[in-house]
CSV table of C-alpha atoms in Angstrom, one decimal:
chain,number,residue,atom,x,y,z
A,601,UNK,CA,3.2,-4.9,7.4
A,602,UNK,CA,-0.3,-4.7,8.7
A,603,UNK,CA,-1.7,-6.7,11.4
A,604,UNK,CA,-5.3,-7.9,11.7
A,605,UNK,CA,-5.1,-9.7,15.0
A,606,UNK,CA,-3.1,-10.6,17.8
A,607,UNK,CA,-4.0,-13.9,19.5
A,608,UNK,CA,-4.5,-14.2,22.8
A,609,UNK,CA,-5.7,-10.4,23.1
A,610,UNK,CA,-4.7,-10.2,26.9
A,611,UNK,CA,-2.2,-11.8,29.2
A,612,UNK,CA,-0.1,-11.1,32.2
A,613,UNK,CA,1.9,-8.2,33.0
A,614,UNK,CA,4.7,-10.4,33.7
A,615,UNK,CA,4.6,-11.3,30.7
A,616,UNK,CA,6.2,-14.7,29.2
A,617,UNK,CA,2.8,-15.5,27.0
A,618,UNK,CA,3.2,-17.0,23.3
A,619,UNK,CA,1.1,-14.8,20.9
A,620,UNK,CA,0.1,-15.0,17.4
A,621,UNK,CA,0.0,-12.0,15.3
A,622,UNK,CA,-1.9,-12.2,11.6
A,623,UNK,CA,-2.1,-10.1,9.0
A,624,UNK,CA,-0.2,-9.2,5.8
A,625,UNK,CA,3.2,-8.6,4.2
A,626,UNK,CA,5.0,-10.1,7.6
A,627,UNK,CA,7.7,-12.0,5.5
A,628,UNK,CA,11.2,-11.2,6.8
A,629,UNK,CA,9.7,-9.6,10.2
A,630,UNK,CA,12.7,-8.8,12.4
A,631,UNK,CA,11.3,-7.8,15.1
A,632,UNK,CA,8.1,-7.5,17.3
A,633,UNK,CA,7.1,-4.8,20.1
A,634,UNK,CA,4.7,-4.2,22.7
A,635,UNK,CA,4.5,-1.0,23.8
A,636,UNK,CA,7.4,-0.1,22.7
A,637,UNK,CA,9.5,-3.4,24.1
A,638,UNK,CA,10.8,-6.0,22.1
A,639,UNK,CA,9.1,-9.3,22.4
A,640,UNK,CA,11.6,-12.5,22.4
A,641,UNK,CA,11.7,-15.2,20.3
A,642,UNK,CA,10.0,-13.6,17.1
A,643,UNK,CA,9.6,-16.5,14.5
A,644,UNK,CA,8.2,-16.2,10.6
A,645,UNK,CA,5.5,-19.0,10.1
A,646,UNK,CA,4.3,-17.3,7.1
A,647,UNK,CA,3.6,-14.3,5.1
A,648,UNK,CA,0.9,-13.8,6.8
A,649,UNK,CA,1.4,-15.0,10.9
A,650,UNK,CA,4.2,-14.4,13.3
A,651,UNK,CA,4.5,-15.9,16.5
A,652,UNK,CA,6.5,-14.1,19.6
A,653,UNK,CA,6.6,-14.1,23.3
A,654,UNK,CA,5.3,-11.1,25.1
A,655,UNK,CA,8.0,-9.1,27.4
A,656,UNK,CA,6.8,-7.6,31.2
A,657,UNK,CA,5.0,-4.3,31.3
A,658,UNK,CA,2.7,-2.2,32.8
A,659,UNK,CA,-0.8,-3.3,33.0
A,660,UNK,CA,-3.3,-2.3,30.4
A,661,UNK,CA,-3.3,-1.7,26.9
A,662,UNK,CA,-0.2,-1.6,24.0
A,663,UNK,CA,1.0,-1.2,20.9
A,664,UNK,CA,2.0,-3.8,18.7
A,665,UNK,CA,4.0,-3.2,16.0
A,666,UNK,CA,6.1,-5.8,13.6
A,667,UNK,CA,9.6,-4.5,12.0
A,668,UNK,CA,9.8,-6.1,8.6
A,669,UNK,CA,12.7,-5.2,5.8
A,670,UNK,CA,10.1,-3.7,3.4
């Protein structure tokens, strides 16, 4: 998969905030991180968006990744 954006681009370190991630080839995505912790409910709206919930970390900048089958 390869993601193009993730919308909103900032939130709480808390956490708790419903993103959007686009891109491509995100059929079947299992799983979504954010520096490394696994964001709760991950749903498929398409091939090409995902939506998730953040999880709490430390402030500042993450990684997102998206775990797909392929």
């Amino acid at each position: 998969p390869t993601l193009a954006s993730v919308l909103p681009a900032s939130g709480p370190a808390t956490g708790g905030t419903s993103v959007t991630l686009t891109g491509t080839n995100l059929t079947g995505a299992s799983a979504v991180t954010f520096g490394g912790v696994a964001a709760s409910s991950v749903s498929v709206v398409n091939a090409t968006t995902v939506s998730a919930v953040t999880p709490a970390h430390a402030a500042g900048a993450v990684d997102v990744a998206v775990t797909t089958a392929g």
